[in-house]
XYZ file of C-alpha atoms in Angstrom:
288
model
C 0.000 0.000 0.000
C 2.587 2.510 -1.085
C 1.539 6.023 -1.940
C 1.360 9.569 -0.687
C -0.556 8.739 2.459
C 1.662 7.706 5.337
C 0.241 4.940 7.510
C 2.948 5.447 10.123
C 0.291 6.448 12.641
C -0.749 2.801 12.634
C 2.662 1.197 12.266
C 4.392 3.342 14.882
C 1.636 2.686 17.358
C 1.975 -1.064 16.928
C 5.750 -0.925 17.154
C 5.672 1.262 20.255
C 3.420 -1.220 22.029
C 5.927 -3.999 21.323
C 8.983 -2.131 22.617
C 10.186 -3.878 25.794
C 10.860 -1.961 28.945
C 14.419 -0.665 29.089
C 14.828 -0.561 25.313
C 16.723 2.361 23.861
C 14.789 5.536 23.164
C 14.188 6.688 19.598
C 17.032 8.530 17.904
C 14.898 11.498 16.834
C 11.471 13.016 17.238
C 9.540 15.959 15.799
C 8.718 18.310 18.653
C 5.878 20.812 18.877
C 4.578 23.023 21.644
C 2.107 20.250 22.474
C 4.691 17.541 23.161
C 7.650 19.715 24.212
C 7.349 18.890 27.896
C 7.214 15.133 27.354
C 9.715 14.814 24.512
C 12.273 17.392 25.663
C 11.974 18.214 29.360
C 10.933 14.796 30.667
C 12.996 12.852 28.134
C 16.100 14.831 29.091
C 16.042 13.214 32.537
C 16.964 9.975 30.738
C 19.429 11.111 28.075
C 20.488 14.457 26.620
C 17.995 15.924 24.169
C 19.489 18.019 21.388
C 16.950 20.526 20.098
C 17.575 21.646 16.519
C 15.453 24.619 15.490
C 14.704 24.782 11.772
C 12.573 26.625 9.252
C 11.492 25.787 5.731
C 12.802 29.261 4.875
C 16.334 28.316 5.959
C 18.018 25.626 3.866
C 21.048 25.799 6.156
C 18.924 24.848 9.173
C 17.345 21.913 7.338
C 20.750 20.658 6.189
C 22.088 20.978 9.739
C 19.154 18.962 11.089
C 19.867 16.225 8.555
C 23.470 15.997 9.766
C 22.282 15.705 13.358
C 19.848 13.002 12.210
C 22.731 10.886 10.895
C 24.819 11.383 14.017
C 21.855 10.539 16.272
C 21.163 7.321 14.369
C 24.815 6.316 14.677
C 24.767 6.884 18.443
C 21.912 4.388 18.882
C 19.865 6.176 21.530
C 22.685 7.686 23.611
C 20.918 11.009 23.048
C 17.762 12.170 21.297
C 17.421 14.635 18.453
C 14.384 16.911 18.765
C 13.543 18.709 15.514
C 11.505 21.899 15.963
C 9.909 23.883 13.139
C 10.073 27.423 14.507
C 7.540 28.703 11.977
C 4.861 26.598 13.674
C 6.320 26.589 17.197
C 7.646 30.084 17.785
C 7.159 29.882 21.551
C 9.788 27.134 21.792
C 12.329 29.409 20.144
C 11.298 32.224 22.480
C 11.670 29.971 25.516
C 15.294 29.301 24.558
C 15.936 32.939 23.693
C 16.772 32.097 20.086
C 17.245 35.137 17.872
C 18.228 33.443 14.621
C 18.444 30.023 13.016
C 19.935 27.553 12.644
C 20.207 27.149 16.386
C 20.901 24.098 18.529
C 20.354 23.612 22.253
C 21.330 20.555 24.313
C 18.974 19.927 27.230
C 19.767 17.667 30.199
C 17.663 17.137 33.324
C 15.185 19.696 32.018
C 17.766 22.485 31.713
C 19.760 23.924 28.786
C 23.300 22.577 28.942
C 25.008 23.872 25.802
C 24.041 25.668 22.601
C 25.307 27.192 19.384
C 23.903 29.123 16.440
C 24.853 28.953 12.793
C 26.064 26.124 10.608
C 28.619 23.493 11.660
C 30.451 20.727 9.868
C 29.682 17.117 10.705
C 33.072 16.814 12.399
C 32.341 19.834 14.601
C 28.892 18.446 15.433
C 30.440 15.097 16.377
C 32.880 16.834 18.710
C 30.104 18.966 20.238
C 27.909 15.926 20.884
C 30.800 14.030 22.457
C 31.399 16.969 24.802
C 27.723 16.993 25.801
C 27.773 13.247 26.492
C 30.910 13.573 28.622
C 29.312 16.400 30.611
C 26.283 14.290 31.590
C 28.020 10.960 32.032
C 26.620 9.202 35.110
C 24.232 12.067 35.878
C 21.065 11.015 34.043
C 18.704 8.101 34.585
C 19.460 6.399 31.286
C 17.167 5.350 28.428
C 13.973 3.465 29.099
C 13.649 4.393 32.777
C 11.020 7.135 32.731
C 8.190 5.333 31.020
C 6.572 2.268 32.480
C 6.476 -1.002 30.630
C 4.491 -0.851 27.431
C 0.775 -1.021 28.049
C -1.081 -4.036 26.665
C -2.240 -3.710 23.083
C -5.840 -2.623 22.606
C -7.518 -5.626 20.940
C -9.858 -3.302 19.019
C -6.924 -1.608 17.309
C -5.198 -4.941 16.787
C -8.265 -6.199 14.890
C -8.453 -3.035 12.801
C -4.745 -3.068 11.985
C -4.851 -6.760 11.092
C -7.696 -6.120 8.646
C -5.826 -3.166 7.180
C -2.622 -5.137 6.699
C -4.551 -7.867 4.908
C -6.087 -5.312 2.538
C -9.611 -5.647 3.930
C -10.385 -1.937 4.012
C -14.093 -2.496 4.653
C -13.406 -4.505 7.813
C -10.779 -2.031 8.969
C -13.165 0.872 8.456
C -15.895 -0.923 10.391
C -13.495 -1.660 13.250
C -12.370 1.949 13.570
C -15.972 3.179 13.377
C -16.873 0.799 16.214
C -14.095 2.330 18.328
C -15.417 5.818 17.598
C -18.974 4.778 18.433
C -17.720 3.791 21.881
C -15.187 6.631 22.195
C -16.136 9.584 19.969
C -13.037 11.488 21.052
C -10.478 8.783 20.213
C -7.956 10.719 18.103
C -6.047 7.618 16.925
C -9.205 6.035 15.568
C -10.252 9.251 13.817
C -6.883 9.584 12.107
C -6.779 5.926 11.104
C -10.318 6.061 9.736
C -9.432 8.954 7.449
C -6.468 6.994 6.064
C -8.501 3.846 5.566
C -11.284 5.728 3.768
C -8.761 7.227 1.372
C -7.032 3.912 0.689
C -10.380 2.267 0.065
C -11.163 4.857 -2.611
C -7.684 4.729 -4.102
C -7.865 0.952 -4.510
C -10.773 1.188 -6.948
C -9.691 4.159 -9.073
C -10.217 3.609 -12.819
C -7.253 3.477 -15.174
C -6.397 6.752 -16.890
C -8.515 8.845 -14.569
C -6.030 11.731 -14.517
C -6.041 11.995 -18.319
C -9.825 11.805 -18.336
C -10.105 14.574 -15.751
C -7.670 16.746 -17.696
C -9.747 16.270 -20.835
C -13.058 17.138 -19.154
C -12.561 19.678 -16.404
C -16.329 19.997 -15.907
C -16.615 16.364 -14.734
C -16.549 16.780 -10.942
C -16.451 13.036 -10.226
C -13.417 12.712 -12.462
C -11.695 15.631 -10.738
C -12.222 14.059 -7.314
C -10.928 10.686 -8.482
C -7.954 12.239 -10.266
C -6.989 14.095 -7.087
C -7.068 10.801 -5.185
C -4.883 9.214 -7.866
C -2.348 12.035 -7.712
C -2.229 11.915 -3.941
C -1.749 8.155 -3.978
C 1.045 8.675 -6.505
C 2.985 10.899 -4.085
C 1.843 14.176 -5.686
C -0.121 16.015 -2.980
C 0.627 19.458 -4.431
C -0.848 18.409 -7.787
C -3.927 16.914 -6.099
C -4.519 20.059 -4.052
C -3.982 22.346 -7.052
C -6.489 20.341 -9.098
C -9.224 20.669 -6.489
C -8.501 24.335 -5.774
C -8.853 25.012 -9.495
C -12.163 23.121 -9.430
C -13.347 25.252 -6.517
C -12.676 28.383 -8.584
C -14.709 27.025 -11.521
C -17.731 25.673 -9.621
C -20.593 26.911 -7.498
C -23.367 25.566 -5.306
C -23.389 21.852 -4.509
C -20.475 21.078 -6.839
C -18.254 23.593 -5.095
C -19.281 22.184 -1.713
C -18.365 18.644 -2.830
C -14.955 19.700 -4.061
C -14.207 21.824 -1.017
C -15.282 19.016 1.346
C -13.040 16.492 -0.422
C -10.097 18.899 -0.367
C -10.473 19.424 3.376
C -10.572 15.644 3.826
C -7.302 15.313 1.927
C -5.698 18.024 4.055
C -6.532 15.936 7.122
C -4.311 13.110 5.861
C -1.220 15.212 6.556
C 0.378 17.099 9.381
C -1.301 20.549 9.260
C 2.140 22.158 9.618
C 3.416 20.660 6.344
C 4.397 23.610 4.120
C 2.442 22.300 1.119
C -0.691 21.950 3.271
C -0.310 25.459 4.680
C 0.162 26.855 1.170
C -2.838 24.953 -0.196
C -5.094 26.118 2.633
C -4.113 29.696 1.868
C -4.900 29.222 -1.841
C -8.235 27.619 -0.984
C -9.173 30.606 1.162
C -8.368 32.957 -1.719
C -10.372 30.799 -4.124
C -13.413 30.900 -1.850
C -13.349 34.564 -0.942
């Protein structure tokens, strides 16, 4: 089930449940204002957490984060890389007193330990990390000691994920809907249901639907199906652009259908993704 939609929300959940107590922590994590306390402050009581602040507007910061990603993977959980998009999480940058990016802050035991701003070579980063690790040696709890043993797997999710892995989208959808009937606020089930609904549609798309939609722009059904095909083919920007163009050309019920489908497709991605932010802005302009 390859394609533009990432089912990691399901896979990561299953893998996390199977991680034994005391296993090494993950090498990196995307950090937002919502999970900053857990992933940076609390995690730093186990191992150092290196916060790399980036922006899509700064290629240097993104390249620096990639270097840290490689070094973190090589160190196998001795420390954790926390990637922060400052454009979406400005308060984190403010909390550290960051004036410009790229910027990097090492946090240990909930407190800043070391920092630098600007670009660095991989050799310099390696030396900086080694210095941080020496500074905290024997002073932190160690990986896998903060969290309790993994909680038992929820059999409802197990059934849904099993159906999904076997390609039975109808059964998976029914299982997630049953969870939501019992727990309307279950965020995991809501997210999974959106992914399953999309994959179910994508599985039955007709051949050549993109060409057909391009040839007949007035065919709303074809436009919706073509957008699904483009999204499944790893082209979210093309899918969004197609539906935004359709919004501009339609009115009444047709416009409502297209707009509703576009919003559904947005929900398949992190709302902070630059291409989602850009598409939402274009949709707003198309509507008003």
